[in-house]
Amino acid sequence: PANTSSGIVFIEDSWDDALKQAARQNKYIFVDAYATWCGPCKMLKARTFTDDKAAAFYNTNFVNVAIDMEKGRGPELAQKWQLRAYPTLIIFDSKGKPVLGTVGFINASELIRFGREALKK
């Protein structure tokens, strides 16, 4: 049956899994770096990430991972990536090198544009 996914499919809180999958599939990695208390983060999850077009684009082209930056390895990664605010959306290449990032809420068409720009790099 057709994949009636309700949005972008994310690996939860595992950067290592994302790296492994990206290497295996030769795909870029899309990271949703969020904090549980962050309002715009919740809006991204509710609106942008559930958009059919955005979901189709990201599920096809990227390994997607959502990381709570305040638990587990989150703080370590936040430091490594020098994150200052949430949400921060970052696209990495398959080796885990950052390609493009954006901070704050964006809508679905902006998210797709962001992804297309990263794939050109």
XYZ file of C-alpha atoms in Angstrom:
121
model
C 0.000 0.000 0.000
C 0.992 3.632 -0.450
C 2.979 5.090 2.395
C 0.482 7.365 4.116
C 3.103 8.639 6.516
C 2.095 11.513 8.708
C 5.170 13.504 7.919
C 8.922 13.289 7.984
C 10.146 10.049 9.539
C 12.782 10.788 12.167
C 15.284 8.604 13.975
C 14.909 9.749 17.592
C 17.981 10.863 19.536
C 20.573 8.734 17.802
C 23.222 10.596 15.857
C 25.252 7.378 15.529
C 22.370 5.520 13.875
C 21.852 8.439 11.516
C 25.532 8.412 10.531
C 25.453 4.659 9.915
C 22.321 4.870 7.764
C 23.613 7.871 5.839
C 26.874 6.079 5.055
C 25.004 2.959 3.971
C 22.464 4.827 1.822
C 24.900 7.535 0.710
C 22.482 10.256 1.799
C 22.780 13.555 3.556
C 21.512 13.808 7.131
C 18.819 16.246 8.207
C 18.962 17.098 11.910
C 16.162 18.672 13.888
C 18.024 19.977 16.962
C 15.334 20.861 19.471
C 14.566 21.431 23.123
C 11.357 20.195 24.745
C 10.468 23.651 26.137
C 10.867 25.411 22.800
C 7.637 26.727 21.241
C 8.855 27.112 17.646
C 10.222 23.542 17.855
C 6.721 22.275 18.607
C 5.319 24.327 15.716
C 7.873 22.797 13.345
C 6.829 19.297 14.446
C 3.116 20.097 14.222
C 3.084 22.069 10.965
C 6.214 21.926 8.858
C 7.295 18.321 9.392
C 3.773 16.990 8.803
C 3.443 18.662 5.401
C 3.053 16.011 2.674
C 5.394 17.643 0.164
C 8.103 18.332 2.732
C 7.772 14.801 4.107
C 8.033 13.218 0.666
C 11.117 15.300 -0.144
C 12.928 14.645 3.128
C 11.983 10.974 3.449
C 13.335 10.396 -0.072
C 16.502 12.477 0.022
C 17.699 12.441 3.606
C 18.272 10.370 6.704
C 16.276 12.406 9.237
C 17.124 12.573 12.916
C 15.491 14.537 15.732
C 17.710 15.179 18.739
C 16.694 16.559 22.110
C 19.732 18.738 22.741
C 19.319 18.608 26.502
C 19.434 14.879 27.124
C 21.714 11.954 26.363
C 24.400 13.017 23.895
C 22.468 16.201 23.117
C 24.556 18.608 25.225
C 27.801 17.178 23.817
C 26.547 17.572 20.240
C 25.158 21.054 20.949
C 28.626 22.076 22.078
C 30.339 20.406 19.145
C 27.958 22.043 16.650
C 28.056 25.351 18.565
C 24.293 25.635 18.817
C 22.983 28.871 20.289
C 19.239 28.688 19.818
C 16.427 26.262 19.013
C 15.164 24.983 16.786
C 18.330 24.664 14.733
C 17.998 22.637 11.555
C 21.244 21.328 10.125
C 22.037 19.281 7.060
C 25.208 17.194 7.170
C 26.852 15.178 4.438
C 27.020 11.391 4.762
C 30.281 11.677 6.710
C 28.764 13.992 9.296
C 30.243 17.252 8.027
C 27.820 20.224 8.308
C 26.656 21.550 4.938
C 23.915 24.041 5.783
C 22.017 25.247 8.814
C 19.110 27.486 9.725
C 17.708 28.672 13.041
C 14.073 29.174 14.001
C 10.685 28.196 12.635
C 10.348 27.784 8.865
C 7.364 26.638 6.843
C 7.219 23.610 4.566
C 8.148 25.384 1.332
C 11.101 27.061 3.052
C 12.156 23.679 4.431
C 12.101 22.149 0.948
C 14.090 25.093 -0.420
C 16.604 24.634 2.424
C 16.974 20.931 1.576
C 17.393 21.599 -2.156
C 20.077 24.196 -1.452
C 21.989 21.736 0.751
C 21.844 18.989 -1.890
C 23.518 21.347 -4.399
C 26.555 21.813 -2.149
